């Protein structure tokens, strides 16, 4: 396996329930390069949590191989845990001590001296905008402040890989935007991040690469734009002509990559999965009908549309 922050090959996990076997993860291949902000997306029950559990050594794989920060998760799980940090949805901070002490103890646990641990803890609290909560207990901070404190604690020992499980779940929109800004700053400083989230806007904003998994398999991977293209999610092109668009609509609707073309007065709306060269074709069609283009706008497909195309729309518990 090549050098990578995270790499899996045919990673599997199955559970036996009496005579039945449930394949929670069914042969996942992932490659996360150092410094990436990588999103792992999927509907409920897709296998995300099980995959994260195997990568962070909480769950032992049934088959395949996983290497995190250069270390095989099965051969040397202790070393993997030294090199990664996990921020869970549930608040795991110690409520019996202050926010600052939570960070200091984490630093000491990972080998930092007393002075260095305090210095780094105070610097992180300042950077994350919660220095005024250093001496507060967990009962005296808001949910958003607690989430920021958990991220501070996670990066105390400068982990090679930071795993974030739904980091903005349950927080208000203002706090979510602030968290995105802070996480973007960590990434800009070179931190490798693995993110799971149900907020597709969050993944689209933060991640430079994404894998979508469903039924224990990777169904799409790449950049956001690559996933949108692979999913078949359509863009909508709106062209305004200097005359009635109906004749152009009838011709545009016959183009091979166009699923639908609609005329509304001088306005033509074209739905197509492949955007390459389409505007030029529409301009040519308009010219054939004696029409000139006055305006063009494009509405690209959202990651949500791509996600639903790939995983379906049925409700899952």
Short mmCIF file of N, CA and C in Angstrom, two decimals, residues 47-218:
data_model
loop_
_atom_site.label_atom_id
_atom_site.label_comp_id
_atom_site.label_asym_id
_atom_site.label_seq_id
_atom_site.Cartn_x
_atom_site.Cartn_y
_atom_site.Cartn_z
N UNK A 47 -22.89 2.25 6.63
CA UNK A 47 -21.60 1.68 7.02
C UNK A 47 -20.57 2.71 7.42
N UNK A 48 -20.98 3.98 7.53
CA UNK A 48 -20.03 5.04 7.89
C UNK A 48 -19.44 4.82 9.28
N UNK A 49 -20.32 4.63 10.26
CA UNK A 49 -19.85 4.51 11.64
C UNK A 49 -18.96 3.28 11.82
N UNK A 50 -19.32 2.19 11.15
CA UNK A 50 -18.51 0.98 11.25
C UNK A 50 -17.14 1.21 10.62
N UNK A 51 -17.12 1.90 9.50
CA UNK A 51 -15.84 2.21 8.84
C UNK A 51 -14.97 3.06 9.74
N UNK A 52 -15.55 4.12 10.32
CA UNK A 52 -14.80 4.98 11.24
C UNK A 52 -14.31 4.17 12.43
N UNK A 53 -15.16 3.28 12.94
CA UNK A 53 -14.76 2.45 14.07
C UNK A 53 -13.55 1.59 13.75
N UNK A 54 -13.49 1.04 12.55
CA UNK A 54 -12.33 0.23 12.16
C UNK A 54 -11.09 1.08 11.97
N UNK A 55 -11.25 2.26 11.39
CA UNK A 55 -10.09 3.13 11.17
C UNK A 55 -9.50 3.65 12.47
N UNK A 56 -10.32 3.76 13.49
CA UNK A 56 -9.85 4.28 14.78
C UNK A 56 -9.65 3.17 15.82
N UNK A 57 -9.67 1.92 15.38
CA UNK A 57 -9.33 0.72 16.16
C UNK A 57 -10.40 0.32 17.16
N UNK A 58 -11.57 0.95 17.17
CA UNK A 58 -12.63 0.54 18.10
C UNK A 58 -13.31 -0.74 17.65
N UNK A 59 -13.28 -1.00 16.33
CA UNK A 59 -13.91 -2.18 15.76
C UNK A 59 -12.87 -2.95 14.97
N UNK A 60 -12.82 -4.24 15.19
CA UNK A 60 -11.84 -5.07 14.49
C UNK A 60 -12.41 -5.53 13.14
N UNK A 61 -11.70 -5.30 12.04
CA UNK A 61 -12.21 -5.71 10.73
C UNK A 61 -12.37 -7.22 10.62
N UNK A 62 -13.33 -7.62 9.80
CA UNK A 62 -13.49 -9.03 9.48
C UNK A 62 -12.54 -9.45 8.37
N UNK A 63 -12.29 -8.53 7.45
CA UNK A 63 -11.41 -8.82 6.32
C UNK A 63 -10.86 -7.56 5.71
N UNK A 64 -9.91 -7.72 4.80
CA UNK A 64 -9.29 -6.57 4.17
C UNK A 64 -8.22 -5.95 5.05
N UNK A 65 -7.79 -4.76 4.68
CA UNK A 65 -6.71 -4.11 5.41
C UNK A 65 -6.95 -2.61 5.48
N UNK A 66 -6.53 -2.00 6.57
CA UNK A 66 -6.60 -0.55 6.73
C UNK A 66 -5.31 -0.05 7.35
N UNK A 67 -4.77 1.02 6.77
CA UNK A 67 -3.56 1.66 7.28
C UNK A 67 -3.89 3.13 7.55
N UNK A 68 -3.61 3.59 8.75
CA UNK A 68 -3.87 4.97 9.14
C UNK A 68 -2.58 5.60 9.64
N UNK A 69 -2.22 6.74 9.06
CA UNK A 69 -0.98 7.43 9.42
C UNK A 69 0.22 6.49 9.30
N UNK A 70 0.19 5.62 8.29
CA UNK A 70 1.30 4.72 8.03
C UNK A 70 1.33 3.46 8.87
N UNK A 71 0.30 3.24 9.70
CA UNK A 71 0.30 2.11 10.65
C UNK A 71 -0.92 1.22 10.37
N UNK A 72 -0.68 -0.09 10.32
CA UNK A 72 -1.76 -1.05 10.13
C UNK A 72 -2.63 -1.10 11.38
N UNK A 73 -3.95 -0.92 11.21
CA UNK A 73 -4.84 -0.81 12.37
C UNK A 73 -4.95 -2.12 13.14
N UNK A 74 -4.73 -3.25 12.47
CA UNK A 74 -4.82 -4.53 13.18
C UNK A 74 -3.50 -4.94 13.80
N UNK A 75 -2.40 -4.64 13.13
CA UNK A 75 -1.10 -5.06 13.63
C UNK A 75 -0.61 -4.20 14.78
N UNK A 76 -0.97 -2.90 14.76
CA UNK A 76 -0.44 -2.01 15.80
C UNK A 76 -1.49 -0.96 16.17
N UNK A 77 -2.58 -1.38 16.78
CA UNK A 77 -3.65 -0.43 17.10
C UNK A 77 -3.23 0.65 18.10
N UNK A 78 -2.32 0.33 19.01
CA UNK A 78 -1.88 1.33 19.99
C UNK A 78 -1.19 2.49 19.30
N UNK A 79 -0.35 2.19 18.33
CA UNK A 79 0.36 3.25 17.61
C UNK A 79 -0.61 4.08 16.77
N UNK A 80 -1.65 3.44 16.21
CA UNK A 80 -2.66 4.19 15.47
C UNK A 80 -3.32 5.21 16.39
N UNK A 81 -3.66 4.78 17.61
CA UNK A 81 -4.34 5.69 18.54
C UNK A 81 -3.44 6.85 18.96
N UNK A 82 -2.12 6.67 18.90
CA UNK A 82 -1.22 7.78 19.20
C UNK A 82 -1.24 8.84 18.08
N UNK A 83 -1.57 8.40 16.89
CA UNK A 83 -1.43 9.28 15.72
C UNK A 83 -2.74 9.91 15.26
N UNK A 84 -3.85 9.48 15.84
CA UNK A 84 -5.14 10.03 15.43
C UNK A 84 -5.83 10.67 16.63
N UNK A 85 -6.83 11.48 16.32
CA UNK A 85 -7.70 12.03 17.35
C UNK A 85 -9.12 12.02 16.81
N UNK A 86 -10.07 11.77 17.69
CA UNK A 86 -11.47 11.64 17.29
C UNK A 86 -12.32 12.62 18.08
N UNK A 87 -13.17 13.35 17.38
CA UNK A 87 -14.17 14.20 18.02
C UNK A 87 -15.53 13.58 17.71
N UNK A 88 -16.18 13.05 18.74
CA UNK A 88 -17.45 12.36 18.57
C UNK A 88 -18.62 13.34 18.69
N UNK A 89 -19.81 12.85 18.34
CA UNK A 89 -21.01 13.68 18.52
C UNK A 89 -21.28 13.92 20.00
N UNK A 90 -21.05 12.89 20.81
CA UNK A 90 -21.33 13.00 22.24
C UNK A 90 -20.19 13.73 22.95
N UNK A 91 -20.54 14.58 23.89
CA UNK A 91 -19.53 15.33 24.64
C UNK A 91 -18.79 14.37 25.59
N UNK A 92 -17.51 14.19 25.34
CA UNK A 92 -16.71 13.26 26.15
C UNK A 92 -15.74 14.00 27.07
N UNK A 93 -15.92 15.30 27.23
CA UNK A 93 -15.07 16.06 28.15
C UNK A 93 -15.40 15.66 29.59
N UNK A 94 -14.39 15.72 30.46
CA UNK A 94 -14.56 15.41 31.88
C UNK A 94 -15.27 16.58 32.56
N UNK A 95 -16.46 16.34 33.10
CA UNK A 95 -17.25 17.41 33.71
C UNK A 95 -16.78 17.77 35.13
N UNK A 96 -15.87 17.00 35.67
CA UNK A 96 -15.40 17.27 37.03
C UNK A 96 -14.26 18.29 37.07
N UNK A 97 -13.73 18.64 35.92
CA UNK A 97 -12.61 19.57 35.87
C UNK A 97 -12.90 20.67 34.86
N UNK A 98 -12.05 21.68 34.81
CA UNK A 98 -12.28 22.83 33.93
C UNK A 98 -11.94 22.49 32.48
N UNK A 99 -12.35 23.39 31.59
CA UNK A 99 -12.03 23.24 30.17
C UNK A 99 -10.52 23.19 29.97
N UNK A 100 -9.80 24.11 30.60
CA UNK A 100 -8.34 24.15 30.48
C UNK A 100 -7.71 22.86 30.98
N UNK A 101 -8.17 22.36 32.09
CA UNK A 101 -7.60 21.13 32.65
C UNK A 101 -7.85 19.93 31.73
N UNK A 102 -9.01 19.91 31.07
CA UNK A 102 -9.27 18.86 30.10
C UNK A 102 -8.19 18.84 29.01
N UNK A 103 -7.85 20.03 28.52
CA UNK A 103 -6.83 20.11 27.47
C UNK A 103 -5.45 19.77 28.02
N UNK A 104 -5.14 20.28 29.21
CA UNK A 104 -3.82 20.02 29.79
C UNK A 104 -3.60 18.53 30.02
N UNK A 105 -4.60 17.85 30.54
CA UNK A 105 -4.46 16.42 30.81
C UNK A 105 -4.26 15.64 29.52
N UNK A 106 -4.94 16.07 28.43
CA UNK A 106 -4.73 15.41 27.15
C UNK A 106 -3.28 15.59 26.69
N UNK A 107 -2.77 16.80 26.83
CA UNK A 107 -1.38 17.04 26.44
C UNK A 107 -0.40 16.22 27.25
N UNK A 108 -0.62 16.14 28.55
CA UNK A 108 0.27 15.35 29.41
C UNK A 108 0.20 13.87 29.06
N UNK A 109 -1.01 13.41 28.74
CA UNK A 109 -1.20 12.00 28.39
C UNK A 109 -0.39 11.62 27.15
N UNK A 110 -0.26 12.58 26.24
CA UNK A 110 0.48 12.32 25.00
C UNK A 110 1.93 12.80 25.07
N UNK A 111 2.44 13.03 26.28
CA UNK A 111 3.87 13.25 26.45
C UNK A 111 4.34 14.68 26.52
N UNK A 112 3.43 15.66 26.49
CA UNK A 112 3.86 17.04 26.63
C UNK A 112 4.21 17.34 28.09
N UNK A 113 5.22 18.18 28.30
CA UNK A 113 5.55 18.60 29.65
C UNK A 113 4.48 19.51 30.22
N UNK A 114 4.56 19.75 31.53
CA UNK A 114 3.52 20.55 32.18
C UNK A 114 3.42 21.96 31.58
N UNK A 115 4.56 22.64 31.42
CA UNK A 115 4.53 24.01 30.89
C UNK A 115 4.07 24.03 29.43
N UNK A 116 4.58 23.10 28.63
CA UNK A 116 4.21 23.07 27.21
C UNK A 116 2.73 22.72 27.05
N UNK A 117 2.23 21.84 27.88
CA UNK A 117 0.83 21.46 27.80
C UNK A 117 -0.07 22.66 28.11
N UNK A 118 0.28 23.42 29.15
CA UNK A 118 -0.53 24.60 29.48
C UNK A 118 -0.41 25.67 28.39
N UNK A 119 0.80 25.87 27.89
CA UNK A 119 1.00 26.89 26.85
C UNK A 119 0.17 26.56 25.61
N UNK A 120 0.23 25.31 25.18
CA UNK A 120 -0.51 24.94 23.97
C UNK A 120 -2.02 24.98 24.22
N UNK A 121 -2.46 24.56 25.40
CA UNK A 121 -3.89 24.60 25.70
C UNK A 121 -4.42 26.03 25.66
N UNK A 122 -3.71 26.95 26.29
CA UNK A 122 -4.15 28.35 26.29
C UNK A 122 -4.14 28.94 24.88
N UNK A 123 -3.13 28.58 24.08
CA UNK A 123 -3.05 29.09 22.71
C UNK A 123 -4.22 28.59 21.87
N UNK A 124 -4.59 27.32 22.04
CA UNK A 124 -5.70 26.77 21.28
C UNK A 124 -7.03 27.39 21.70
N UNK A 125 -7.23 27.57 23.00
CA UNK A 125 -8.46 28.19 23.46
C UNK A 125 -8.59 29.61 22.93
N UNK A 126 -7.48 30.31 22.84
CA UNK A 126 -7.48 31.66 22.28
C UNK A 126 -7.82 31.62 20.80
N UNK A 127 -7.18 30.70 20.07
CA UNK A 127 -7.40 30.58 18.64
C UNK A 127 -8.85 30.23 18.32
N UNK A 128 -9.47 29.40 19.18
CA UNK A 128 -10.84 28.97 18.94
C UNK A 128 -11.87 29.87 19.61
N UNK A 129 -11.43 30.99 20.17
CA UNK A 129 -12.34 32.00 20.68
C UNK A 129 -13.04 31.66 21.97
N UNK A 130 -12.44 30.78 22.79
CA UNK A 130 -13.07 30.41 24.06
C UNK A 130 -12.08 30.54 25.22
N UNK A 131 -11.10 31.44 25.09
CA UNK A 131 -10.12 31.62 26.16
C UNK A 131 -10.79 32.06 27.45
N UNK A 132 -11.92 32.77 27.33
CA UNK A 132 -12.60 33.24 28.54
C UNK A 132 -13.30 32.10 29.29
N UNK A 133 -13.35 30.92 28.69
CA UNK A 133 -13.97 29.76 29.33
C UNK A 133 -12.93 28.78 29.87
N UNK A 134 -11.68 29.19 29.91
CA UNK A 134 -10.62 28.27 30.33
C UNK A 134 -10.87 27.67 31.70
N UNK A 135 -11.34 28.47 32.65
CA UNK A 135 -11.53 28.00 34.01
C UNK A 135 -12.96 27.55 34.29
N UNK A 136 -13.81 27.53 33.24
CA UNK A 136 -15.20 27.13 33.42
C UNK A 136 -15.32 25.61 33.42
N UNK A 137 -16.35 25.12 34.09
CA UNK A 137 -16.66 23.70 34.01
C UNK A 137 -17.51 23.47 32.75
N UNK A 138 -17.72 22.22 32.39
CA UNK A 138 -18.51 21.90 31.19
C UNK A 138 -19.97 22.29 31.37
N UNK A 139 -20.42 22.44 32.61
CA UNK A 139 -21.79 22.85 32.86
C UNK A 139 -21.98 24.35 32.65
N UNK A 140 -20.88 25.07 32.46
CA UNK A 140 -20.95 26.53 32.33
C UNK A 140 -20.66 27.01 30.92
N UNK A 141 -20.62 26.10 29.95
CA UNK A 141 -20.38 26.50 28.56
C UNK A 141 -21.54 26.04 27.69
N UNK A 142 -21.73 26.72 26.56
CA UNK A 142 -22.80 26.36 25.63
C UNK A 142 -22.40 25.12 24.82
N UNK A 143 -23.37 24.59 24.09
CA UNK A 143 -23.08 23.42 23.26
C UNK A 143 -22.02 23.70 22.21
N UNK A 144 -22.10 24.88 21.59
CA UNK A 144 -21.11 25.24 20.58
C UNK A 144 -19.73 25.42 21.18
N UNK A 145 -19.66 26.03 22.37
CA UNK A 145 -18.37 26.21 23.04
C UNK A 145 -17.77 24.87 23.45
N UNK A 146 -18.63 23.94 23.89
CA UNK A 146 -18.15 22.61 24.25
C UNK A 146 -17.60 21.89 23.02
N UNK A 147 -18.25 22.06 21.87
CA UNK A 147 -17.78 21.42 20.65
C UNK A 147 -16.42 21.97 20.24
N UNK A 148 -16.25 23.28 20.38
CA UNK A 148 -14.94 23.88 20.06
C UNK A 148 -13.87 23.38 21.04
N UNK A 149 -14.25 23.25 22.31
CA UNK A 149 -13.30 22.75 23.30
C UNK A 149 -12.88 21.32 23.00
N UNK A 150 -13.82 20.51 22.50
CA UNK A 150 -13.49 19.13 22.15
C UNK A 150 -12.51 19.08 20.99
N UNK A 151 -12.68 19.97 20.03
CA UNK A 151 -11.73 20.00 18.91
C UNK A 151 -10.37 20.47 19.39
N UNK A 152 -10.34 21.46 20.27
CA UNK A 152 -9.07 21.91 20.87
C UNK A 152 -8.37 20.75 21.56
N UNK A 153 -9.12 20.01 22.36
CA UNK A 153 -8.53 18.89 23.07
C UNK A 153 -7.99 17.84 22.09
N UNK A 154 -8.73 17.61 21.00
CA UNK A 154 -8.32 16.59 20.03
C UNK A 154 -7.00 16.93 19.36
N UNK A 155 -6.75 18.21 19.11
CA UNK A 155 -5.52 18.57 18.38
C UNK A 155 -4.38 18.95 19.32
N UNK A 156 -4.55 18.75 20.61
CA UNK A 156 -3.49 19.08 21.57
C UNK A 156 -2.17 18.40 21.22
N UNK A 157 -2.22 17.14 20.81
CA UNK A 157 -0.98 16.40 20.55
C UNK A 157 -0.60 16.40 19.07
N UNK A 158 -1.21 17.32 18.30
CA UNK A 158 -0.94 17.45 16.87
C UNK A 158 -1.08 16.10 16.15
N UNK A 159 -2.27 15.55 16.14
CA UNK A 159 -2.47 14.24 15.50
C UNK A 159 -2.25 14.31 14.00
N UNK A 160 -1.80 13.21 13.44
CA UNK A 160 -1.61 13.18 11.99
C UNK A 160 -2.96 13.15 11.27
N UNK A 161 -3.95 12.54 11.89
CA UNK A 161 -5.29 12.48 11.30
C UNK A 161 -6.31 12.88 12.36
N UNK A 162 -7.18 13.83 12.02
CA UNK A 162 -8.26 14.26 12.90
C UNK A 162 -9.57 13.74 12.33
N UNK A 163 -10.30 12.96 13.13
CA UNK A 163 -11.57 12.38 12.70
C UNK A 163 -12.70 13.14 13.38
N UNK A 164 -13.61 13.67 12.58
CA UNK A 164 -14.73 14.45 13.09
C UNK A 164 -16.04 13.74 12.74
N UNK A 165 -16.78 13.34 13.75
CA UNK A 165 -18.06 12.66 13.55
C UNK A 165 -19.18 13.65 13.81
N UNK A 166 -19.81 14.14 12.75
CA UNK A 166 -20.91 15.10 12.85
C UNK A 166 -20.53 16.28 13.75
N UNK A 167 -19.50 17.04 13.42
CA UNK A 167 -19.01 18.08 14.33
C UNK A 167 -19.99 19.20 14.59
N UNK A 168 -20.91 19.45 13.66
CA UNK A 168 -21.84 20.57 13.87
C UNK A 168 -23.26 20.11 14.17
N UNK A 169 -23.43 18.84 14.52
CA UNK A 169 -24.77 18.34 14.84
C UNK A 169 -25.30 19.03 16.09
N UNK A 170 -26.52 19.51 16.00
CA UNK A 170 -27.18 20.07 17.17
C UNK A 170 -26.77 21.48 17.55
N UNK A 171 -26.03 22.17 16.68
CA UNK A 171 -25.64 23.54 17.00
C UNK A 171 -26.39 24.50 16.09
N UNK A 172 -26.50 25.76 16.50
CA UNK A 172 -27.24 26.74 15.73
C UNK A 172 -26.44 27.17 14.50
N UNK A 173 -27.09 27.80 13.50
CA UNK A 173 -26.41 28.16 12.26
C UNK A 173 -25.19 29.05 12.46
N UNK A 174 -25.25 29.99 13.40
CA UNK A 174 -24.10 30.87 13.64
C UNK A 174 -22.90 30.08 14.15
N UNK A 175 -23.16 29.17 15.09
CA UNK A 175 -22.08 28.33 15.62
C UNK A 175 -21.52 27.42 14.54
N UNK A 176 -22.42 26.90 13.68
CA UNK A 176 -21.97 26.02 12.60
C UNK A 176 -21.01 26.76 11.67
N UNK A 177 -21.35 27.98 11.30
CA UNK A 177 -20.48 28.75 10.41
C UNK A 177 -19.13 29.04 11.06
N UNK A 178 -19.15 29.32 12.37
CA UNK A 178 -17.90 29.58 13.09
C UNK A 178 -17.04 28.32 13.12
N UNK A 179 -17.67 27.16 13.35
CA UNK A 179 -16.93 25.90 13.34
C UNK A 179 -16.32 25.65 11.97
N UNK A 180 -17.08 25.93 10.91
CA UNK A 180 -16.53 25.73 9.57
C UNK A 180 -15.29 26.59 9.35
N UNK A 181 -15.36 27.81 9.83
CA UNK A 181 -14.20 28.71 9.69
C UNK A 181 -12.98 28.15 10.43
N UNK A 182 -13.21 27.66 11.65
CA UNK A 182 -12.10 27.12 12.45
C UNK A 182 -11.53 25.85 11.82
N UNK A 183 -12.40 24.98 11.33
CA UNK A 183 -11.94 23.75 10.70
C UNK A 183 -11.21 24.04 9.40
N UNK A 184 -11.69 25.02 8.67
CA UNK A 184 -10.98 25.44 7.46
C UNK A 184 -9.59 25.96 7.77
N UNK A 185 -9.46 26.63 8.90
CA UNK A 185 -8.15 27.15 9.31
C UNK A 185 -7.21 26.00 9.67
N UNK A 186 -7.72 25.00 10.39
CA UNK A 186 -6.90 23.83 10.71
C UNK A 186 -6.41 23.14 9.44
N UNK A 187 -7.33 22.99 8.49
CA UNK A 187 -6.96 22.35 7.22
C UNK A 187 -5.90 23.16 6.48
N UNK A 188 -6.06 24.48 6.46
CA UNK A 188 -5.09 25.34 5.79
C UNK A 188 -3.71 25.22 6.42
N UNK A 189 -3.66 24.86 7.69
CA UNK A 189 -2.38 24.68 8.38
C UNK A 189 -1.78 23.30 8.13
N UNK A 190 -2.48 22.47 7.32
CA UNK A 190 -1.93 21.17 6.95
C UNK A 190 -2.54 19.98 7.65
N UNK A 191 -3.56 20.20 8.47
CA UNK A 191 -4.17 19.09 9.20
C UNK A 191 -4.98 18.20 8.26
N UNK A 192 -4.73 16.89 8.31
CA UNK A 192 -5.55 15.92 7.58
C UNK A 192 -6.82 15.68 8.39
N UNK A 193 -7.97 15.79 7.73
CA UNK A 193 -9.25 15.66 8.42
C UNK A 193 -10.13 14.64 7.69
N UNK A 194 -10.74 13.75 8.47
CA UNK A 194 -11.76 12.84 7.96
C UNK A 194 -13.07 13.23 8.62
N UNK A 195 -14.05 13.58 7.82
CA UNK A 195 -15.32 14.12 8.31
C UNK A 195 -16.48 13.22 7.92
N UNK A 196 -17.34 12.91 8.89
CA UNK A 196 -18.64 12.34 8.56
C UNK A 196 -19.70 13.37 8.92
N UNK A 197 -20.68 13.53 8.07
CA UNK A 197 -21.71 14.52 8.32
C UNK A 197 -22.96 14.20 7.51
N UNK A 198 -24.12 14.61 8.05
CA UNK A 198 -25.36 14.56 7.29
C UNK A 198 -25.69 15.92 6.70
N UNK A 199 -24.90 16.95 7.05
CA UNK A 199 -25.07 18.27 6.45
C UNK A 199 -24.28 18.30 5.14
N UNK A 200 -24.96 18.10 4.02
CA UNK A 200 -24.25 18.03 2.74
C UNK A 200 -23.64 19.38 2.38
N UNK A 201 -24.26 20.47 2.83
CA UNK A 201 -23.66 21.78 2.61
C UNK A 201 -22.31 21.88 3.34
N UNK A 202 -22.23 21.25 4.51
CA UNK A 202 -20.98 21.24 5.27
C UNK A 202 -19.89 20.52 4.48
N UNK A 203 -20.22 19.36 3.93
CA UNK A 203 -19.25 18.61 3.14
C UNK A 203 -18.84 19.39 1.90
N UNK A 204 -19.81 20.02 1.25
CA UNK A 204 -19.51 20.77 0.03
C UNK A 204 -18.64 21.98 0.32
N UNK A 205 -18.82 22.58 1.50
CA UNK A 205 -18.04 23.76 1.88
C UNK A 205 -16.62 23.39 2.30
N UNK A 206 -16.47 22.30 3.05
CA UNK A 206 -15.19 22.01 3.69
C UNK A 206 -14.30 21.02 2.94
N UNK A 207 -14.90 20.04 2.28
CA UNK A 207 -14.12 18.89 1.80
C UNK A 207 -13.55 19.12 0.41
N UNK A 208 -12.29 18.72 0.23
CA UNK A 208 -11.73 18.76 -1.11
C UNK A 208 -11.93 17.45 -1.85
N UNK A 209 -12.20 16.37 -1.12
CA UNK A 209 -12.57 15.10 -1.73
C UNK A 209 -13.61 14.40 -0.85
N UNK A 210 -14.44 13.59 -1.49
CA UNK A 210 -15.57 12.95 -0.80
C UNK A 210 -15.71 11.52 -1.30
N UNK A 211 -16.13 10.64 -0.39
CA UNK A 211 -16.58 9.30 -0.79
C UNK A 211 -17.99 9.12 -0.25
N UNK A 212 -18.89 8.65 -1.10
CA UNK A 212 -20.25 8.33 -0.69
C UNK A 212 -20.38 6.82 -0.61
N UNK A 213 -20.80 6.32 0.56
CA UNK A 213 -20.96 4.89 0.71
C UNK A 213 -22.42 4.55 0.94
N UNK A 214 -22.82 3.38 0.48
CA UNK A 214 -24.19 2.91 0.66
C UNK A 214 -24.16 1.39 0.65
N UNK A 215 -24.90 0.79 1.58
CA UNK A 215 -24.93 -0.66 1.71
C UNK A 215 -23.53 -1.25 1.83
N UNK A 216 -22.68 -0.53 2.57
CA UNK A 216 -21.35 -1.04 2.86
C UNK A 216 -20.34 -0.95 1.74
N UNK A 217 -20.66 -0.21 0.67
CA UNK A 217 -19.74 -0.08 -0.46
C UNK A 217 -19.60 1.39 -0.86
N UNK A 218 -18.48 1.73 -1.47
CA UNK A 218 -18.31 3.07 -2.02
C UNK A 218 -19.05 3.13 -3.36
#
